[in-house]
Amino acid sequence: LIVMTLNEIDGMKMIMPRIQKGWVDQILIIDGGSTDGTVEWSEEAGYDVIRQAKTGLRHGYNEAIPHIRGDYVITFSPDGNSIPELLPNLVDKLKEGYDMVIVSRYLDDAKSEDDDIITAFGNWLFTASINLVHGATYTDAMVMYRGYKTNLLTDLDLDKEEGFLRAERLVQTDIGTEPLLSVRAAKRKLNIGE
């Protein structure tokens, strides 16, 4: 389990005690430069903490790669958008043999509490575009909360800056790891579940 943090002390105190360490084999806190005590609290709680050398989520993922011991990685945010109690279900679904499983904010009766009309439309548009172009069936291609085979980070060139730059030049904006992972997994017709 990779927990991405940047000044998340309140979320860490509220969310992390709800995660049973037996649910996963390893928990890594990847910190992007917190100044609010997040790192200190995490270390005192016994978590392995990696302090990023370069800021940004995708650099955090890349700096985590050498520390990941398992065949699967689950990316998680302590900001309240990732529900800890769904971790066992996610792990069980990964054990079914999926390359990637997304904890969708829009599947069935789920909903994103922090969406406004603009972000909801943007999420829908991006997800629908991937589905249309690549024949995928995503309901949520943007969410961080997902599990996937660890080797996808390297196999899909998500560990290389140039792997992002080509896509960013095309759309003229910064692209995060999750949407690019969704696109490349769909393009390769990987076994994806939600």
PDB file of C-alpha atoms in Angstrom:
ATOM      1  CA  LEU A   1       0.000   0.000   0.000  1.00  0.00           C
ATOM      2  CA  ILE A   2       1.467   3.320  -1.076  1.00  0.00           C
ATOM      3  CA  VAL A   3       0.011   6.270   0.841  1.00  0.00           C
ATOM      4  CA  MET A   4       0.725   9.563  -0.884  1.00  0.00           C
ATOM      5  CA  THR A   5       1.000  12.521   1.498  1.00  0.00           C
ATOM      6  CA  LEU A   6       1.573  16.250   1.440  1.00  0.00           C
ATOM      7  CA  ASN A   7       0.480  17.985   4.635  1.00  0.00           C
ATOM      8  CA  GLU A   8      -2.090  15.307   5.482  1.00  0.00           C
ATOM      9  CA  ILE A   9      -1.629  15.119   9.261  1.00  0.00           C
ATOM     10  CA  ASP A  10      -5.372  15.305  10.028  1.00  0.00           C
ATOM     11  CA  GLY A  11      -6.236  12.716   7.392  1.00  0.00           C
ATOM     12  CA  MET A  12      -3.427  10.418   8.508  1.00  0.00           C
ATOM     13  CA  LYS A  13      -4.619  10.517  12.120  1.00  0.00           C
ATOM     14  CA  MET A  14      -8.184   9.769  11.062  1.00  0.00           C
ATOM     15  CA  ILE A  15      -7.666   7.271   8.218  1.00  0.00           C
ATOM     16  CA  MET A  16      -4.546   5.224   8.981  1.00  0.00           C
ATOM     17  CA  PRO A  17      -5.783   3.699  12.283  1.00  0.00           C
ATOM     18  CA  ARG A  18      -8.670   2.206  10.257  1.00  0.00           C
ATOM     19  CA  ILE A  19      -6.218   0.186   8.117  1.00  0.00           C
ATOM     20  CA  GLN A  20      -5.350  -3.186   9.577  1.00  0.00           C
ATOM     21  CA  LYS A  21      -1.713  -3.966   8.806  1.00  0.00           C
ATOM     22  CA  GLY A  22      -2.668  -7.581   7.989  1.00  0.00           C
ATOM     23  CA  TRP A  23      -4.708  -6.412   4.995  1.00  0.00           C
ATOM     24  CA  VAL A  24      -1.527  -5.770   2.992  1.00  0.00           C
ATOM     25  CA  ASP A  25       2.067  -6.994   3.128  1.00  0.00           C
ATOM     26  CA  GLN A  26       3.724  -3.576   3.164  1.00  0.00           C
ATOM     27  CA  ILE A  27       2.722   0.042   3.840  1.00  0.00           C
ATOM     28  CA  LEU A  28       4.879   2.859   2.457  1.00  0.00           C
ATOM     29  CA  ILE A  29       4.223   6.529   3.145  1.00  0.00           C
ATOM     30  CA  ILE A  30       5.491   8.625   0.243  1.00  0.00           C
ATOM     31  CA  ASP A  31       5.742  12.234   1.373  1.00  0.00           C
ATOM     32  CA  GLY A  32       6.019  15.169  -0.983  1.00  0.00           C
ATOM     33  CA  GLY A  33       7.475  17.633   1.523  1.00  0.00           C
ATOM     34  CA  SER A  34       5.002  17.953   4.384  1.00  0.00           C
ATOM     35  CA  THR A  35       5.596  20.661   6.979  1.00  0.00           C
ATOM     36  CA  ASP A  36       2.624  19.893   9.248  1.00  0.00           C
ATOM     37  CA  GLY A  37       3.980  16.881  11.143  1.00  0.00           C
ATOM     38  CA  THR A  38       2.760  14.217   8.712  1.00  0.00           C
ATOM     39  CA  VAL A  39       6.214  12.624   8.413  1.00  0.00           C
ATOM     40  CA  GLU A  40       6.901  12.688  12.134  1.00  0.00           C
ATOM     41  CA  TRP A  41       3.471  11.235  12.985  1.00  0.00           C
ATOM     42  CA  SER A  42       3.918   8.494  10.356  1.00  0.00           C
ATOM     43  CA  GLU A  43       7.351   7.527  11.663  1.00  0.00           C
ATOM     44  CA  GLU A  44       6.128   7.502  15.272  1.00  0.00           C
ATOM     45  CA  ALA A  45       3.243   5.245  14.172  1.00  0.00           C
ATOM     46  CA  GLY A  46       5.811   2.806  12.780  1.00  0.00           C
ATOM     47  CA  TYR A  47       5.310   3.366   9.067  1.00  0.00           C
ATOM     48  CA  ASP A  48       8.128   3.305   6.530  1.00  0.00           C
ATOM     49  CA  VAL A  49       8.404   6.843   5.149  1.00  0.00           C
ATOM     50  CA  ILE A  50      10.044   7.879   1.906  1.00  0.00           C
ATOM     51  CA  ARG A  51      10.720  11.593   1.587  1.00  0.00           C
ATOM     52  CA  GLN A  52      10.522  12.540  -2.060  1.00  0.00           C
ATOM     53  CA  ALA A  53      13.540  14.157  -3.638  1.00  0.00           C
ATOM     54  CA  LYS A  54      11.350  15.646  -6.426  1.00  0.00           C
ATOM     55  CA  THR A  55       7.870  17.021  -5.823  1.00  0.00           C
ATOM     56  CA  GLY A  56       4.741  15.742  -7.526  1.00  0.00           C
ATOM     57  CA  LEU A  57       2.728  12.545  -7.390  1.00  0.00           C
ATOM     58  CA  ARG A  58       4.355  10.859 -10.350  1.00  0.00           C
ATOM     59  CA  HIS A  59       7.825  11.457  -8.917  1.00  0.00           C
ATOM     60  CA  GLY A  60       6.570   9.982  -5.648  1.00  0.00           C
ATOM     61  CA  TYR A  61       5.472   6.827  -7.461  1.00  0.00           C
ATOM     62  CA  ASN A  62       8.801   6.569  -9.240  1.00  0.00           C
ATOM     63  CA  GLU A  63      10.779   7.052  -6.045  1.00  0.00           C
ATOM     64  CA  ALA A  64       8.666   4.340  -4.394  1.00  0.00           C
ATOM     65  CA  ILE A  65       9.375   1.681  -7.055  1.00  0.00           C
ATOM     66  CA  PRO A  66      12.710   0.461  -5.605  1.00  0.00           C
ATOM     67  CA  HIS A  67      11.074   0.058  -2.174  1.00  0.00           C
ATOM     68  CA  ILE A  68       8.062  -2.007  -3.286  1.00  0.00           C
ATOM     69  CA  ARG A  69       8.507  -5.651  -2.289  1.00  0.00           C
ATOM     70  CA  GLY A  70       5.289  -7.117  -3.701  1.00  0.00           C
ATOM     71  CA  ASP A  71       3.896  -8.106  -7.066  1.00  0.00           C
ATOM     72  CA  TYR A  72       1.009  -5.657  -6.645  1.00  0.00           C
ATOM     73  CA  VAL A  73       0.812  -2.056  -5.515  1.00  0.00           C
ATOM     74  CA  ILE A  74      -2.228  -0.221  -4.185  1.00  0.00           C
ATOM     75  CA  THR A  75      -2.198   3.563  -4.378  1.00  0.00           C
ATOM     76  CA  PHE A  76      -4.118   5.365  -1.660  1.00  0.00           C
ATOM     77  CA  SER A  77      -4.814   8.877  -0.404  1.00  0.00           C
ATOM     78  CA  PRO A  78      -5.498   9.721   3.251  1.00  0.00           C
ATOM     79  CA  ASP A  79      -7.601  12.738   2.253  1.00  0.00           C
ATOM     80  CA  GLY A  80     -10.902  10.893   2.754  1.00  0.00           C
ATOM     81  CA  ASN A  81     -11.388   9.874  -0.900  1.00  0.00           C
ATOM     82  CA  SER A  82      -9.945   6.387  -0.348  1.00  0.00           C
ATOM     83  CA  ILE A  83     -12.142   4.302   1.953  1.00  0.00           C
ATOM     84  CA  PRO A  84      -9.873   2.051   4.050  1.00  0.00           C
ATOM     85  CA  GLU A  85     -12.543  -0.577   4.667  1.00  0.00           C
ATOM     86  CA  LEU A  86     -12.598  -1.369   0.925  1.00  0.00           C
ATOM     87  CA  LEU A  87      -8.961  -2.550   0.982  1.00  0.00           C
ATOM     88  CA  PRO A  88      -9.805  -6.231   1.689  1.00  0.00           C
ATOM     89  CA  ASN A  89     -12.278  -6.242  -1.231  1.00  0.00           C
ATOM     90  CA  LEU A  90      -9.664  -4.686  -3.500  1.00  0.00           C
ATOM     91  CA  VAL A  91      -7.050  -7.252  -2.468  1.00  0.00           C
ATOM     92  CA  ASP A  92      -9.532 -10.107  -3.030  1.00  0.00           C
ATOM     93  CA  LYS A  93     -10.364  -8.765  -6.498  1.00  0.00           C
ATOM     94  CA  LEU A  94      -6.654  -8.519  -7.385  1.00  0.00           C
ATOM     95  CA  LYS A  95      -6.233 -12.158  -6.326  1.00  0.00           C
ATOM     96  CA  GLU A  96      -8.726 -13.080  -9.062  1.00  0.00           C
ATOM     97  CA  GLY A  97      -5.940 -12.329 -11.559  1.00  0.00           C
ATOM     98  CA  TYR A  98      -6.635  -8.792 -12.702  1.00  0.00           C
ATOM     99  CA  ASP A  99      -3.800  -6.618 -13.976  1.00  0.00           C
ATOM    100  CA  MET A 100      -5.513  -3.585 -12.429  1.00  0.00           C
ATOM    101  CA  VAL A 101      -8.562  -3.021 -10.234  1.00  0.00           C
ATOM    102  CA  ILE A 102      -9.993   0.462  -9.733  1.00  0.00           C
ATOM    103  CA  VAL A 103     -12.024   1.452  -6.673  1.00  0.00           C
ATOM    104  CA  SER A 104     -14.500   3.494  -8.680  1.00  0.00           C
ATOM    105  CA  ARG A 105     -16.215   6.553  -7.272  1.00  0.00           C
ATOM    106  CA  TYR A 106     -19.044   6.087  -9.799  1.00  0.00           C
ATOM    107  CA  LEU A 107     -19.704   2.333 -10.048  1.00  0.00           C
ATOM    108  CA  ASP A 108     -23.262   1.312  -9.205  1.00  0.00           C
ATOM    109  CA  ASP A 109     -24.512   3.608  -6.411  1.00  0.00           C
ATOM    110  CA  ALA A 110     -21.096   5.013  -5.424  1.00  0.00           C
ATOM    111  CA  LYS A 111     -20.516   8.752  -5.691  1.00  0.00           C
ATOM    112  CA  SER A 112     -17.683  11.195  -5.267  1.00  0.00           C
ATOM    113  CA  GLU A 113     -18.441  13.494  -2.347  1.00  0.00           C
ATOM    114  CA  ASP A 114     -15.917  16.108  -3.435  1.00  0.00           C
ATOM    115  CA  ASP A 115     -17.014  16.471  -7.072  1.00  0.00           C
ATOM    116  CA  ASP A 116     -18.532  19.688  -8.262  1.00  0.00           C
ATOM    117  CA  ILE A 117     -20.248  20.020 -11.630  1.00  0.00           C
ATOM    118  CA  ILE A 118     -16.970  20.850 -13.412  1.00  0.00           C
ATOM    119  CA  THR A 119     -14.860  18.009 -11.951  1.00  0.00           C
ATOM    120  CA  ALA A 120     -17.715  15.507 -12.365  1.00  0.00           C
ATOM    121  CA  PHE A 121     -18.045  16.461 -16.035  1.00  0.00           C
ATOM    122  CA  GLY A 122     -14.275  16.337 -16.549  1.00  0.00           C
ATOM    123  CA  ASN A 123     -14.038  12.878 -14.982  1.00  0.00           C
ATOM    124  CA  TRP A 124     -16.960  11.657 -17.081  1.00  0.00           C
ATOM    125  CA  LEU A 125     -15.562  13.144 -20.300  1.00  0.00           C
ATOM    126  CA  PHE A 126     -12.065  11.715 -19.837  1.00  0.00           C
ATOM    127  CA  THR A 127     -13.409   8.286 -18.844  1.00  0.00           C
ATOM    128  CA  ALA A 128     -15.888   8.218 -21.741  1.00  0.00           C
ATOM    129  CA  SER A 129     -13.122   9.223 -24.161  1.00  0.00           C
ATOM    130  CA  ILE A 130     -10.864   6.356 -23.065  1.00  0.00           C
ATOM    131  CA  ASN A 131     -13.780   3.933 -23.326  1.00  0.00           C
ATOM    132  CA  LEU A 132     -14.677   5.154 -26.805  1.00  0.00           C
ATOM    133  CA  VAL A 133     -11.144   5.224 -28.217  1.00  0.00           C
ATOM    134  CA  HIS A 134      -9.811   2.045 -26.589  1.00  0.00           C
ATOM    135  CA  GLY A 135     -12.950  -0.066 -26.053  1.00  0.00           C
ATOM    136  CA  ALA A 136     -12.626   0.014 -22.267  1.00  0.00           C
ATOM    137  CA  THR A 137     -15.520  -0.096 -19.792  1.00  0.00           C
ATOM    138  CA  TYR A 138     -14.241   2.223 -17.050  1.00  0.00           C
ATOM    139  CA  THR A 139     -16.601   4.153 -14.807  1.00  0.00           C
ATOM    140  CA  ASP A 140     -13.688   6.052 -13.191  1.00  0.00           C
ATOM    141  CA  ALA A 141     -10.397   6.348 -15.066  1.00  0.00           C
ATOM    142  CA  MET A 142      -9.016   9.186 -12.936  1.00  0.00           C
ATOM    143  CA  VAL A 143      -9.122   7.946  -9.332  1.00  0.00           C
ATOM    144  CA  MET A 144      -5.925   7.280  -7.354  1.00  0.00           C
ATOM    145  CA  TYR A 145      -7.423   4.418  -5.324  1.00  0.00           C
ATOM    146  CA  ARG A 146      -6.536   1.340  -7.328  1.00  0.00           C
ATOM    147  CA  GLY A 147      -4.392  -1.760  -7.239  1.00  0.00           C
ATOM    148  CA  TYR A 148      -2.259  -3.043 -10.092  1.00  0.00           C
ATOM    149  CA  LYS A 149       0.672  -5.236 -10.925  1.00  0.00           C
ATOM    150  CA  THR A 150       3.813  -3.442  -9.813  1.00  0.00           C
ATOM    151  CA  ASN A 151       5.530  -4.100 -13.143  1.00  0.00           C
ATOM    152  CA  LEU A 152       2.934  -1.939 -14.949  1.00  0.00           C
ATOM    153  CA  LEU A 153       4.761   1.168 -13.738  1.00  0.00           C
ATOM    154  CA  THR A 154       7.764   0.174 -15.834  1.00  0.00           C
ATOM    155  CA  ASP A 155       6.032  -1.869 -18.568  1.00  0.00           C
ATOM    156  CA  LEU A 156       3.796   1.100 -19.448  1.00  0.00           C
ATOM    157  CA  ASP A 157       6.721   3.589 -19.276  1.00  0.00           C
ATOM    158  CA  LEU A 158       5.247   5.368 -16.264  1.00  0.00           C
ATOM    159  CA  ASP A 159       8.688   5.412 -14.640  1.00  0.00           C
ATOM    160  CA  LYS A 160      10.159   7.596 -17.380  1.00  0.00           C
ATOM    161  CA  GLU A 161       9.679  11.335 -17.682  1.00  0.00           C
ATOM    162  CA  GLU A 162       9.577  11.101 -21.484  1.00  0.00           C
ATOM    163  CA  GLY A 163       6.630   8.722 -21.170  1.00  0.00           C
ATOM    164  CA  PHE A 164       4.626  11.629 -19.779  1.00  0.00           C
ATOM    165  CA  LEU A 165       6.077  14.405 -21.924  1.00  0.00           C
ATOM    166  CA  ARG A 166       4.731  12.984 -25.202  1.00  0.00           C
ATOM    167  CA  ALA A 167       1.199  12.845 -23.789  1.00  0.00           C
ATOM    168  CA  GLU A 168       1.505  16.261 -22.143  1.00  0.00           C
ATOM    169  CA  ARG A 169       2.588  17.899 -25.396  1.00  0.00           C
ATOM    170  CA  LEU A 170      -0.454  16.354 -27.066  1.00  0.00           C
ATOM    171  CA  VAL A 171      -2.988  17.743 -24.559  1.00  0.00           C
ATOM    172  CA  GLN A 172      -0.994  20.815 -23.466  1.00  0.00           C
ATOM    173  CA  THR A 173      -1.253  20.141 -19.709  1.00  0.00           C
ATOM    174  CA  ASP A 174       0.393  18.122 -16.932  1.00  0.00           C
ATOM    175  CA  ILE A 175      -0.906  14.558 -16.741  1.00  0.00           C
ATOM    176  CA  GLY A 176      -0.940  12.479 -13.601  1.00  0.00           C
ATOM    177  CA  THR A 177       0.000   8.823 -13.329  1.00  0.00           C
ATOM    178  CA  GLU A 178      -3.558   7.529 -12.903  1.00  0.00           C
ATOM    179  CA  PRO A 179      -5.122   8.797 -16.149  1.00  0.00           C
ATOM    180  CA  LEU A 180      -2.080   7.726 -18.159  1.00  0.00           C
ATOM    181  CA  LEU A 181      -2.123   4.314 -16.457  1.00  0.00           C
ATOM    182  CA  SER A 182      -5.814   3.999 -17.376  1.00  0.00           C
ATOM    183  CA  VAL A 183      -5.176   4.927 -21.011  1.00  0.00           C
ATOM    184  CA  ARG A 184      -2.177   2.654 -21.484  1.00  0.00           C
ATOM    185  CA  ALA A 185      -3.791  -0.303 -19.702  1.00  0.00           C
ATOM    186  CA  ALA A 186      -6.892   0.026 -21.898  1.00  0.00           C
ATOM    187  CA  LYS A 187      -4.801   0.416 -25.036  1.00  0.00           C
ATOM    188  CA  ARG A 188      -2.955  -2.826 -24.238  1.00  0.00           C
ATOM    189  CA  LYS A 189      -6.262  -4.579 -23.468  1.00  0.00           C
ATOM    190  CA  LEU A 190      -5.115  -5.570 -19.980  1.00  0.00           C
ATOM    191  CA  ASN A 191      -7.452  -7.411 -17.605  1.00  0.00           C
ATOM    192  CA  ILE A 192      -9.082  -4.529 -15.710  1.00  0.00           C
ATOM    193  CA  GLY A 193     -11.775  -4.641 -13.037  1.00  0.00           C
ATOM    194  CA  GLU A 194     -13.598  -2.137 -10.865  1.00  0.00           C
TER     195      GLU A 194
END
